[in-house]
Coordinates of C-alpha atoms in Angstrom, one line a residue:
M1 CA 39.7 -59.6 6.7
A2 CA 38.9 -57.6 10.0
V3 CA 41.3 -59.9 11.9
V4 CA 44.0 -59.6 9.5
A5 CA 43.8 -55.7 9.6
L6 CA 44.0 -55.9 13.5
V7 CA 47.1 -57.9 13.3
M8 CA 48.8 -55.8 10.8
G9 CA 48.2 -52.7 12.9
L10 CA 49.7 -54.3 16.0
H11 CA 53.5 -53.8 15.3
F12 CA 54.5 -55.1 18.5
S13 CA 52.2 -58.2 18.7
L14 CA 52.5 -61.7 17.4
F15 CA 49.9 -63.5 15.6
I16 CA 50.1 -67.3 16.5
A17 CA 48.0 -70.4 16.4
A18 CA 47.5 -71.7 20.1
K19 CA 45.8 -74.0 22.2
A20 CA 42.5 -72.1 22.2
V21 CA 38.6 -72.6 23.0
N22 CA 38.2 -74.2 19.5
A23 CA 40.1 -74.8 16.4
G24 CA 38.7 -71.9 14.8
C25 CA 40.1 -69.5 17.2
Q26 CA 42.8 -66.9 16.2
C27 CA 45.2 -65.2 18.8
V28 CA 46.7 -61.9 19.2
V29 CA 49.7 -61.8 21.7
F30 CA 50.8 -59.0 23.6
D31 CA 54.0 -59.5 25.7
D32 CA 55.5 -56.2 26.1
T33 CA 54.9 -52.4 26.0
Y34 CA 58.4 -51.5 24.7
G35 CA 59.4 -49.0 27.2
K36 CA 56.3 -47.4 27.3
E37 CA 53.8 -47.1 30.3
Y38 CA 51.2 -49.0 28.6
G39 CA 50.3 -50.7 25.6
V40 CA 47.0 -50.5 23.3
F41 CA 44.7 -52.8 22.1
T42 CA 41.5 -52.5 20.1
S43 CA 38.8 -54.4 18.5
P44 CA 38.9 -55.2 14.7
N45 CA 38.2 -52.2 12.3
W46 CA 37.9 -49.7 15.5
P47 CA 36.6 -47.0 15.6
T48 CA 34.3 -48.1 12.9
P49 CA 31.9 -51.2 13.5
Y50 CA 33.3 -54.5 13.7
E51 CA 31.9 -57.2 11.6
D52 CA 29.7 -60.1 12.2
H53 CA 30.5 -63.7 12.6
I54 CA 34.0 -63.2 14.7
D55 CA 33.6 -66.7 15.7
C56 CA 36.6 -66.6 18.2
L57 CA 39.5 -64.0 18.5
L58 CA 41.6 -64.5 21.5
Y59 CA 43.7 -61.4 23.1
T60 CA 46.5 -63.0 25.0
F61 CA 48.7 -60.8 27.4
I62 CA 51.7 -62.3 28.7
G63 CA 54.2 -60.7 31.4
Q64 CA 57.1 -62.1 33.3
D65 CA 56.9 -64.5 35.9
E66 CA 56.4 -62.0 38.7
D67 CA 54.1 -59.9 36.8
I68 CA 50.2 -59.6 36.7
V69 CA 48.3 -58.0 33.9
E70 CA 46.0 -55.2 33.9
V71 CA 43.6 -54.4 31.2
T72 CA 41.6 -51.3 31.0
F73 CA 38.6 -50.7 28.6
D74 CA 38.6 -46.9 27.8
E75 CA 35.9 -47.2 25.0
F76 CA 33.5 -50.0 25.0
D77 CA 30.5 -50.7 22.5
V78 CA 29.4 -54.4 22.0
Q79 CA 26.1 -55.0 21.0
K80 CA 23.8 -56.5 23.6
K81 CA 20.8 -58.7 23.0
Q82 CA 17.7 -57.4 24.7
N83 CA 16.7 -59.0 28.0
L84 CA 19.4 -61.6 27.3
E85 CA 22.7 -62.3 29.1
C86 CA 25.9 -61.5 27.3
I87 CA 26.8 -64.9 26.3
Y88 CA 24.0 -65.3 24.0
G89 CA 25.0 -62.5 21.4
D90 CA 28.2 -60.5 21.0
Y91 CA 30.6 -60.6 24.1
V92 CA 34.1 -60.2 25.6
K93 CA 34.9 -63.1 28.0
L94 CA 37.5 -62.8 30.1
F95 CA 39.6 -65.4 31.7
L96 CA 41.7 -64.1 34.7
H97 CA 43.0 -67.0 36.7
L98 CA 45.1 -69.0 34.3
E99 CA 47.6 -71.8 35.4
E100 CA 49.0 -71.7 31.7
T101 CA 48.8 -69.1 29.0
A102 CA 46.1 -71.1 27.0
V103 CA 42.3 -71.9 27.2
N104 CA 40.2 -74.5 25.8
E105 CA 36.4 -75.3 26.0
H106 CA 36.8 -76.6 29.5
S107 CA 38.4 -73.4 30.9
S108 CA 36.5 -71.5 33.4
W109 CA 35.8 -67.8 32.4
N110 CA 35.5 -65.1 35.2
I111 CA 33.5 -62.3 33.5
V112 CA 31.6 -61.6 30.4
L113 CA 31.1 -58.0 29.2
C114 CA 28.7 -56.4 26.7
G115 CA 26.7 -53.3 26.2
K116 CA 28.0 -49.7 26.6
I117 CA 31.0 -48.5 28.8
A118 CA 28.6 -47.5 31.6
D119 CA 27.4 -51.2 31.8
I120 CA 30.8 -52.8 32.7
E121 CA 33.6 -52.8 35.1
Q122 CA 36.2 -51.1 33.1
T123 CA 39.5 -52.4 34.7
H124 CA 40.4 -56.1 35.3
Y125 CA 43.6 -57.9 36.6
S126 CA 45.1 -61.2 36.2
S127 CA 46.0 -63.3 39.2
G128 CA 49.1 -64.6 37.5
N129 CA 51.5 -63.6 34.7
S130 CA 48.7 -64.1 31.9
L131 CA 45.3 -62.8 31.1
I132 CA 43.2 -63.9 27.9
F133 CA 39.9 -62.5 26.7
E134 CA 37.8 -63.8 23.8
F135 CA 35.9 -61.6 21.4
H136 CA 33.0 -63.0 19.9
S137 CA 30.1 -61.4 17.4
D138 CA 27.2 -63.6 16.2
W139 CA 25.5 -63.5 12.7
Q140 CA 23.3 -60.4 13.6
Q141 CA 25.1 -57.2 12.2
G142 CA 24.8 -54.2 14.2
N143 CA 26.5 -50.7 14.2
N144 CA 28.8 -51.2 17.3
T145 CA 32.2 -49.9 17.3
G146 CA 33.6 -52.3 19.5
F147 CA 36.4 -51.5 22.0
R148 CA 39.5 -49.7 22.7
G149 CA 41.7 -50.2 25.7
T150 CA 45.3 -50.3 27.5
Y151 CA 47.2 -52.8 29.3
R152 CA 50.2 -52.7 31.6
F153 CA 52.3 -55.3 33.5
L154 CA 52.4 -54.8 37.3
S155 CA 54.8 -56.4 39.8
K156 CA 53.1 -58.9 42.2
K157 CA 55.2 -57.3 45.0
L158 CA 52.8 -54.2 45.0
F159 CA 50.3 -56.5 46.4
Q160 CA 52.1 -58.5 48.9
V161 CA 50.8 -59.1 52.3
D162 CA 53.1 -57.7 55.1
G163 CA 52.4 -60.6 57.5
D164 CA 53.4 -64.3 58.1
H165 CA 51.4 -66.6 56.0
V166 CA 50.0 -69.7 58.0
Q167 CA 51.2 -72.9 56.4
S168 CA 48.7 -75.3 55.0
T169 CA 46.2 -72.6 54.6
L170 CA 45.1 -70.5 51.4
C171 CA 44.9 -67.0 53.0
D172 CA 45.5 -67.0 56.7
Y173 CA 48.0 -64.6 58.0
H174 CA 49.5 -63.6 61.5
F175 CA 50.7 -60.0 62.2
N176 CA 52.8 -59.6 65.4
S177 CA 54.6 -56.4 66.8
S178 CA 56.0 -58.0 69.6
N179 CA 59.7 -57.7 68.3
G180 CA 59.0 -53.9 67.4
S181 CA 59.8 -54.6 63.6
L182 CA 56.4 -55.0 62.1
T183 CA 54.6 -51.6 63.4
R184 CA 52.6 -51.3 60.0
G185 CA 51.9 -52.6 56.6
R186 CA 49.5 -53.8 54.1
F187 CA 47.1 -56.9 53.7
Y188 CA 44.8 -57.9 51.1
S189 CA 42.0 -60.4 50.0
P190 CA 43.4 -63.4 47.8
Q191 CA 44.5 -62.5 44.2
Y192 CA 44.0 -58.7 45.0
P193 CA 43.7 -56.8 42.6
S194 CA 42.0 -59.8 40.7
T195 CA 38.8 -61.2 41.9
Y196 CA 39.0 -63.5 44.9
P197 CA 38.2 -67.2 44.6
Q198 CA 34.9 -68.7 45.4
N199 CA 33.9 -70.3 48.7
I200 CA 36.7 -69.3 50.9
K201 CA 37.4 -68.1 54.4
C202 CA 40.4 -66.1 55.3
A203 CA 41.7 -65.2 58.8
Y204 CA 44.1 -62.1 59.5
R205 CA 45.2 -62.1 63.1
F206 CA 47.0 -59.0 64.7
G207 CA 48.9 -59.2 67.9
G208 CA 50.1 -56.1 69.7
R209 CA 52.1 -55.6 72.8
T210 CA 50.1 -54.7 76.0
N211 CA 50.0 -51.0 75.7
E212 CA 49.1 -51.0 71.9
R213 CA 46.1 -50.6 69.8
V214 CA 45.3 -52.0 66.2
K215 CA 44.2 -49.5 63.5
V216 CA 43.1 -50.8 60.3
V217 CA 42.0 -48.9 57.4
F218 CA 40.1 -50.4 54.5
E219 CA 40.9 -48.2 51.7
H220 CA 39.0 -49.9 48.9
V221 CA 36.3 -52.7 49.4
L222 CA 34.6 -54.2 46.3
L223 CA 32.7 -57.5 47.3
Q224 CA 29.3 -57.4 45.6
R225 CA 27.4 -54.3 44.1
G226 CA 24.0 -53.9 45.7
D227 CA 22.3 -52.7 48.8
L228 CA 22.0 -56.1 50.7
S229 CA 22.4 -55.8 54.4
C230 CA 25.7 -57.3 55.5
L231 CA 23.7 -60.1 57.4
N232 CA 22.4 -61.5 54.0
S233 CA 25.5 -60.5 51.9
P234 CA 27.2 -63.6 50.6
D235 CA 30.6 -62.1 50.7
V236 CA 31.4 -60.3 54.1
I237 CA 34.5 -58.9 56.1
V238 CA 33.9 -59.3 59.7
V239 CA 36.1 -57.4 62.3
H240 CA 36.5 -58.8 65.9
D241 CA 37.8 -56.9 68.8
G242 CA 40.0 -59.8 70.0
N243 CA 42.1 -62.7 69.0
D244 CA 39.5 -65.1 67.4
T245 CA 35.9 -65.3 66.4
S246 CA 34.4 -65.3 69.9
S247 CA 35.6 -61.8 70.4
P248 CA 32.8 -59.0 70.1
V249 CA 32.2 -57.7 66.4
I250 CA 33.0 -54.2 65.8
G251 CA 32.7 -54.1 62.2
Q252 CA 31.1 -55.4 59.3
L253 CA 31.7 -54.6 55.5
C254 CA 29.9 -55.8 52.3
N255 CA 29.0 -54.3 49.0
T256 CA 31.4 -51.4 48.3
N257 CA 33.0 -49.2 50.6
T258 CA 36.2 -46.8 50.6
F259 CA 38.5 -45.6 53.7
V260 CA 36.8 -47.4 56.5
E261 CA 38.9 -47.0 59.8
M262 CA 38.6 -49.2 62.8
V263 CA 40.5 -49.3 65.9
S264 CA 40.8 -52.1 68.5
T265 CA 40.0 -51.4 72.1
G266 CA 43.1 -53.8 73.2
P267 CA 46.1 -55.1 71.6
D268 CA 44.3 -58.0 69.5
L269 CA 42.3 -57.8 66.5
Y270 CA 40.7 -60.7 64.3
I271 CA 39.5 -60.1 60.8
E272 CA 37.4 -62.8 58.8
F273 CA 36.8 -62.6 55.0
I274 CA 34.2 -64.8 53.9
S275 CA 33.2 -65.5 50.2
R276 CA 30.2 -67.5 49.4
S277 CA 29.0 -65.7 46.0
H278 CA 28.9 -67.3 42.5
F279 CA 30.5 -64.3 41.1
P280 CA 33.3 -62.8 43.3
G281 CA 34.3 -59.3 43.1
Q282 CA 37.6 -57.6 43.4
G283 CA 38.1 -57.9 47.1
F284 CA 39.8 -55.6 49.3
K285 CA 43.0 -53.8 50.1
A286 CA 43.8 -52.4 53.5
S287 CA 46.5 -51.0 55.8
F288 CA 47.3 -51.6 59.5
L289 CA 49.1 -49.8 62.4
F290 CA 50.0 -51.0 65.7
E291 CA 49.8 -47.7 67.7
E292 CA 50.5 -46.9 71.4
E293 CA 47.4 -46.4 73.6
A294 CA 46.9 -42.7 75.0
V295 CA 47.7 -42.3 78.5
S296 CA 45.6 -40.1 80.6
T297 CA 47.7 -37.2 82.3
G298 CA 44.9 -35.4 83.5
I299 CA 46.1 -32.4 81.4
E300 CA 44.7 -31.2 78.1
I301 CA 47.5 -31.4 75.5
P302 CA 47.3 -28.2 73.5
S303 CA 47.3 -28.6 69.4
T304 CA 50.6 -27.9 67.6
E305 CA 48.9 -26.7 64.8
P306 CA 48.6 -23.0 64.2
E307 CA 45.0 -21.6 65.3
N308 CA 43.4 -18.9 63.3
N309 CA 46.1 -18.5 60.6
G310 CA 48.7 -18.2 63.4
N311 CA 46.8 -15.5 65.3
K312 CA 46.1 -15.9 69.0
L313 CA 42.4 -16.6 69.5
L314 CA 40.3 -14.2 71.3
T315 CA 39.4 -16.4 74.5
T316 CA 38.4 -14.8 77.6
T317 CA 39.8 -17.7 80.0
E318 CA 42.9 -19.7 80.2
Q319 CA 41.2 -22.7 81.8
P320 CA 42.0 -26.0 79.9
S321 CA 38.2 -27.0 80.0
Q322 CA 37.6 -23.6 78.2
S323 CA 40.2 -24.2 75.5
C324 CA 39.2 -23.4 72.1
E325 CA 41.2 -26.4 70.7
Q326 CA 40.2 -29.4 72.6
K327 CA 41.0 -33.3 71.4
I328 CA 38.8 -35.7 73.4
S329 CA 39.5 -39.4 73.5
S330 CA 37.6 -42.3 74.9
D331 CA 40.9 -43.5 76.4
T332 CA 40.7 -40.7 78.8
T333 CA 36.9 -40.1 79.6
K334 CA 33.8 -41.7 78.2
N335 CA 31.5 -38.7 79.0
G336 CA 31.6 -35.0 79.7
T337 CA 30.6 -31.7 78.6
F338 CA 32.0 -29.0 76.3
T339 CA 31.1 -25.3 75.8
S340 CA 31.6 -22.3 73.9
P341 CA 34.6 -20.0 75.3
N342 CA 33.4 -18.0 78.5
Y343 CA 30.1 -19.9 78.7
P344 CA 27.7 -18.7 80.1
E345 CA 29.0 -15.5 79.4
P346 CA 29.3 -14.1 75.9
Y347 CA 31.6 -15.5 73.4
S348 CA 34.3 -13.1 71.8
A349 CA 34.2 -12.3 68.0
H350 CA 36.2 -13.7 65.3
I351 CA 37.0 -16.9 66.9
Q352 CA 37.3 -20.6 65.5
C353 CA 37.0 -23.4 68.0
T354 CA 37.4 -27.3 67.2
Y355 CA 36.4 -29.9 69.5
S356 CA 37.5 -33.4 68.0
F357 CA 36.4 -36.7 69.3
T358 CA 37.9 -40.2 69.0
G359 CA 36.8 -43.5 70.2
R360 CA 37.6 -47.0 69.9
G361 CA 35.9 -50.4 68.9
K362 CA 32.2 -50.1 68.1
E363 CA 32.0 -46.8 70.2
R364 CA 30.0 -44.0 68.6
V365 CA 30.2 -40.3 69.7
Q366 CA 26.9 -38.8 70.8
I367 CA 26.2 -35.2 71.4
L368 CA 23.3 -33.6 73.0
F369 CA 23.2 -30.1 73.3
T370 CA 21.5 -28.6 76.6
D371 CA 21.9 -24.7 76.0
F372 CA 22.0 -23.2 72.7
D373 CA 22.3 -19.2 72.1
L374 CA 24.3 -17.8 69.2
Y375 CA 24.3 -14.3 68.0
K376 CA 22.2 -14.0 64.6
P377 CA 21.0 -10.8 63.0
E378 CA 17.3 -11.1 62.2
E379 CA 17.7 -10.1 58.5
T380 CA 19.8 -13.2 57.8
G381 CA 16.7 -15.4 57.6
K382 CA 16.8 -19.0 58.3
E383 CA 20.1 -19.9 56.5
C384 CA 23.2 -20.6 58.9
E385 CA 25.7 -19.3 56.3
G386 CA 27.8 -16.4 57.3
V387 CA 26.8 -16.2 60.8
D388 CA 27.8 -17.4 64.1
A389 CA 27.3 -21.2 64.0
V390 CA 28.3 -24.6 65.0
M391 CA 29.2 -26.9 62.4
V392 CA 29.2 -30.9 62.8
F393 CA 31.5 -33.1 60.5
I394 CA 31.9 -37.0 60.2
T395 CA 34.0 -38.8 57.9
I396 CA 32.5 -40.5 54.6
N397 CA 34.7 -42.4 52.2
G398 CA 37.7 -41.0 53.7
Q399 CA 36.6 -37.4 53.5
K400 CA 35.5 -34.9 55.8
E401 CA 31.7 -34.3 55.5
R402 CA 29.4 -31.8 57.2
V403 CA 26.4 -33.2 58.9
D404 CA 24.7 -29.7 59.4
N405 CA 25.0 -25.9 60.6
F406 CA 23.3 -24.9 63.7
C407 CA 22.7 -21.2 64.5
G408 CA 20.6 -18.8 66.2
N409 CA 18.9 -20.2 69.7
K410 CA 16.9 -23.5 68.5
L411 CA 18.2 -26.3 70.4
P412 CA 19.8 -28.8 67.9
A413 CA 18.5 -32.3 67.6
Q414 CA 20.6 -35.1 69.3
L415 CA 23.7 -36.0 67.1
M416 CA 25.6 -39.4 66.7
S417 CA 28.9 -40.3 64.6
N418 CA 28.8 -42.8 62.0
G419 CA 32.0 -44.3 63.1
A420 CA 34.4 -43.8 66.0
S421 CA 35.2 -40.1 65.3
M422 CA 33.4 -36.7 65.1
V423 CA 34.4 -33.1 64.8
V424 CA 32.3 -30.1 65.9
E425 CA 33.6 -26.6 65.0
F426 CA 32.4 -23.2 66.3
K427 CA 32.8 -20.1 64.5
S428 CA 31.8 -16.7 65.4
Y429 CA 31.8 -13.5 63.1
A430 CA 30.3 -11.1 65.8
S431 CA 29.0 -11.4 69.3
S432 CA 26.5 -9.8 71.6
P433 CA 26.4 -9.2 75.1
T434 CA 22.9 -11.0 75.6
V435 CA 24.1 -14.3 74.0
K436 CA 25.5 -17.1 76.2
G437 CA 26.8 -19.5 73.5
F438 CA 26.4 -23.2 74.0
R439 CA 26.8 -26.2 76.2
A440 CA 26.8 -29.8 75.2
I441 CA 27.0 -33.2 76.6
Y442 CA 29.2 -35.9 75.1
R443 CA 29.2 -39.7 75.4
F444 CA 31.1 -42.4 73.9
V445 CA 28.3 -45.1 73.5
T446 CA 28.6 -48.8 72.4
N447 CA 24.8 -49.4 72.1
F448 CA 24.2 -46.8 69.2
G449 CA 21.7 -45.1 71.8
I450 CA 19.4 -48.0 71.8
S451 CA 18.3 -48.7 75.1
S452 CA 16.0 -51.6 74.9
G453 CA 16.8 -55.3 74.0
K454 CA 20.0 -57.5 74.9
Q455 CA 22.8 -56.4 72.9
D456 CA 24.3 -59.1 70.6
P457 CA 28.1 -59.4 70.7
Q458 CA 28.3 -61.0 67.3
S459 CA 26.8 -57.9 65.6
V460 CA 28.0 -54.4 65.3
C461 CA 24.4 -53.2 66.1
G462 CA 22.2 -55.8 66.9
F463 CA 19.6 -56.4 69.7
I464 CA 17.7 -59.4 70.8
F465 CA 14.2 -59.5 72.2
N466 CA 13.2 -62.7 73.9
S467 CA 9.8 -63.3 75.2
T468 CA 11.0 -65.3 78.2
E469 CA 12.5 -62.2 79.4
R470 CA 9.9 -59.7 78.5
S471 CA 6.5 -60.2 76.7
N472 CA 6.3 -56.5 75.4
G473 CA 8.3 -53.2 74.8
S474 CA 9.6 -50.7 72.5
F475 CA 12.7 -50.3 70.4
T476 CA 13.9 -47.5 68.3
S477 CA 16.3 -46.6 65.5
P478 CA 20.0 -45.5 66.7
N479 CA 20.1 -42.2 68.5
W480 CA 16.3 -41.8 68.6
P481 CA 14.9 -39.2 68.8
G482 CA 17.7 -37.4 67.3
Y483 CA 19.2 -37.9 63.7
Y484 CA 20.1 -41.6 63.1
P485 CA 23.9 -42.1 62.2
R486 CA 24.8 -42.5 58.5
D487 CA 26.3 -45.6 57.0
T488 CA 24.6 -47.6 59.9
E489 CA 23.1 -51.0 59.8
C490 CA 21.1 -52.1 62.9
H491 CA 19.4 -55.7 63.5
Y492 CA 16.5 -56.3 65.8
F493 CA 15.9 -60.2 66.4
F494 CA 12.7 -61.2 68.1
Y495 CA 12.5 -64.8 69.6
G496 CA 9.2 -66.1 71.0
K497 CA 7.9 -69.4 72.3
S498 CA 6.7 -71.9 69.7
N499 CA 3.1 -70.9 70.3
E500 CA 3.8 -67.1 70.2
R501 CA 3.9 -64.4 67.3
V502 CA 5.3 -60.9 67.5
H503 CA 3.1 -57.9 66.9
I504 CA 4.7 -54.8 66.0
T505 CA 3.2 -51.1 65.8
F506 CA 5.1 -48.0 64.7
A507 CA 4.4 -44.9 66.7
Y508 CA 6.8 -42.7 64.7
F509 CA 8.4 -43.4 61.3
D510 CA 10.7 -40.8 59.4
V511 CA 13.3 -42.9 57.3
E512 CA 14.8 -40.9 54.5
G513 CA 13.9 -42.7 51.0
V514 CA 11.2 -43.1 48.3
T515 CA 9.8 -46.6 47.4
P516 CA 11.0 -49.0 46.2
C517 CA 13.7 -47.9 49.1
T518 CA 16.7 -49.2 46.9
T519 CA 20.3 -47.9 46.2
E520 CA 18.5 -46.6 42.7
T521 CA 16.5 -44.2 44.9
A522 CA 19.3 -43.3 47.3
S523 CA 17.0 -44.5 49.9
D524 CA 17.6 -45.5 53.7
Y525 CA 15.3 -48.3 54.6
V526 CA 13.4 -50.7 57.2
E527 CA 13.2 -54.3 56.2
F528 CA 11.0 -57.1 58.0
S529 CA 11.8 -60.8 57.6
N530 CA 10.5 -64.1 59.1
F531 CA 14.1 -65.4 58.4
R532 CA 17.5 -64.2 59.0
T533 CA 17.6 -64.1 55.0
V534 CA 15.6 -61.8 52.9
D535 CA 11.8 -62.2 53.1
R536 CA 10.4 -61.1 49.6
K537 CA 6.8 -61.4 50.7
I538 CA 7.4 -58.0 52.8
P539 CA 8.3 -55.0 51.0
R540 CA 11.0 -52.5 52.4
H541 CA 9.6 -49.3 54.1
C542 CA 11.1 -45.9 54.1
G543 CA 9.7 -42.2 53.9
L544 CA 7.3 -40.7 56.4
K545 CA 4.4 -43.2 56.1
K546 CA 4.2 -45.5 58.9
P547 CA 4.1 -49.2 58.2
R548 CA 0.9 -51.0 59.2
V549 CA 0.8 -53.3 62.2
I550 CA 3.2 -56.2 61.4
E551 CA 2.7 -59.8 62.4
S552 CA 5.2 -62.4 62.3
E553 CA 4.5 -66.1 60.7
G554 CA 6.3 -67.6 63.2
D555 CA 8.1 -67.5 66.6
F556 CA 11.2 -65.6 65.1
F557 CA 11.1 -62.3 63.2
R558 CA 13.7 -59.8 62.4
V559 CA 13.6 -56.1 61.8
T560 CA 16.7 -54.4 60.0
F561 CA 17.5 -50.7 59.7
K562 CA 19.9 -49.6 57.2
S563 CA 21.0 -46.0 56.3
N564 CA 23.3 -44.7 53.5
D565 CA 26.0 -42.0 53.6
R566 CA 23.7 -39.1 52.1
F567 CA 20.8 -37.9 53.9
D568 CA 19.7 -37.8 57.7
G569 CA 16.3 -38.6 59.3
T570 CA 15.1 -39.1 62.9
G571 CA 14.0 -42.8 62.3
F572 CA 11.3 -44.5 64.1
E573 CA 9.9 -45.5 67.5
A574 CA 8.0 -49.1 67.5
F575 CA 6.3 -51.1 70.1
Y576 CA 6.3 -55.1 70.0
Q577 CA 4.3 -57.7 71.9
F578 CA 4.3 -61.3 71.8
R579 CA 1.0 -63.0 71.6
N580 CA 0.0 -66.5 71.9
Y581 CA -1.1 -68.1 68.5
S582 CA -3.7 -70.4 67.8
D583 CA -4.0 -72.2 64.5
P584 CA -7.4 -71.0 63.0
F585 CA -7.7 -74.6 61.4
T586 CA -7.4 -76.4 64.6
I587 CA -9.9 -73.9 66.2
K588 CA -12.4 -74.7 63.5
R589 CA -12.1 -78.5 64.1
I590 CA -12.2 -78.1 67.9
R591 CA -15.5 -75.9 67.5
G592 CA -16.9 -78.1 64.8
R593 CA -16.5 -81.0 67.4
A594 CA -17.9 -79.1 70.4
G595 CA -21.1 -78.4 68.3
M596 CA -21.9 -81.9 67.3
P597 CA -25.0 -83.4 68.9
T598 CA -24.6 -86.1 71.5
R599 CA -24.3 -89.5 69.7
T600 CA -26.9 -92.0 70.7
G601 CA -27.7 -95.4 69.1
S602 CA -30.8 -94.1 67.3
W603 CA -29.0 -91.3 66.0
D604 CA -26.1 -93.5 64.3
H605 CA -28.8 -95.9 63.0
V606 CA -30.8 -93.2 61.3
T607 CA -27.4 -91.6 59.8
T608 CA -26.1 -95.0 58.6
V609 CA -29.4 -95.8 56.9
L610 CA -29.6 -92.2 55.2
F611 CA -25.9 -92.6 54.2
I612 CA -26.8 -96.1 52.5
I613 CA -29.9 -94.5 50.7
I614 CA -27.9 -91.6 49.4
T615 CA -25.1 -93.9 48.2
I616 CA -27.5 -96.1 46.3
L617 CA -29.1 -93.0 44.6
L618 CA -25.8 -91.6 43.5
C619 CA -24.6 -95.0 42.2
C620 CA -27.8 -95.5 40.1

């Protein structure tokens, strides 16, 4: 009766018998929205509880040949068995990649949903013009209301890659701006916005003209949910600064990300997308732009935007180096200084200065204040709001995020950007004849401020320590002893000889987080492993408590540092030493042999006689 009531309530749907999962399945077909933006579907009896023993009810959505189907669950309450997977109770089973508008017992499903709305991914897409999901309830009656959702038919052209598909490949594309016709466009993972296939490798090769750079923005990335490092993630996007996989890696994306920007250092860029997971995610959508390289003219180009709401800023110098609006690119200089206006003389009141830094490739902006003296009335206390201050901003998920405010005369800690850009703003409300303002050194660095080890070109932030080159030394978190950058992942690989083990001791440790140092606790972490993959015998570490002395089990060891986009810490400093290793069992055997008395004929004879006597006694 529940199914009949459902069908009667769907005026624009068809009730048909079709090739289905089993002979008992009934199908409800949605093939039009009748001029509306979207259509609506519900479970039987919604919003009252659905019945038990709904063996197989198929919701079938069919669009035109050039359409894909989008379904969104706005309400969802399907009974979930405690500690069991969804397929063992009530469930919604989605078939997203159909070659024909039908399913049977051999059809591969993509996703199974149950539980509450917070437990599921709400929106799903087909890869072709049809989508089917099966609703099933078992014998156990619950008080669950089921689901209500909407569906739309979208044109496949909305997700068309603006490049040349490489013949005889599934998902390789070339993007070439040499003819001047392709300066910008979009590219996607296979089947986007539906889930990508399993076990694939795609290549996106960008070739610009000699004076061009390639800028890509990954607007939405959904591969695997979790906090695995990209080194261990089964699905990953790798960005190479060149025209093939041998070029240096400047970016790696895994898990989930939004609005991540990368820029090549030359005219070529090569992007790999690798999928090895059993349960693929939605994939990615991205845009690209071939832009001309900035040319150094030796002259600071002033901003065309109005300053201070159109009013002339109260600067006390006309020198370009003292300009209150500075745009500094690594194309023109890799390091230098910037100061408050009129430094080291007092700055004026009521001014606002912006210093914008832009790098390329894997460059990060590092800033070190060498002098800091801003006016701060004593009654304001420790807060830096509403007083003369320097504010530092980075970009997180496409949004401008403030790292911190600095005021008074305490020298700020060394800072580093999470990407290739950073903005510093200086704002004064008042002034004093006794203050000097500030002076800072900036650098565009590619080593993340890590001076030890040999940098690995196939990692964004990877460093190799080989005992054949050095038997001991130190290593640190990026930008140590300053604040480590957010959204950063660094790997430290230790390679010893076959008879060596590495010992690691931490002298300092400040990594934001609480145990067990996972996404659920919004934690950054340090991870140790005897393998390139995860080593579950060694727990992650975060917080302020230093890890105990760590010793590898073999001649290889890995340390990984990973920060999220939320908080800052000052990281760690550690010392390593490769030591010769001797097997305790072998030593015991050698010592046992060395301690035996010298064999003589009489000794052997006595031993033999005693052995025979003991054997006879035991047998009898």
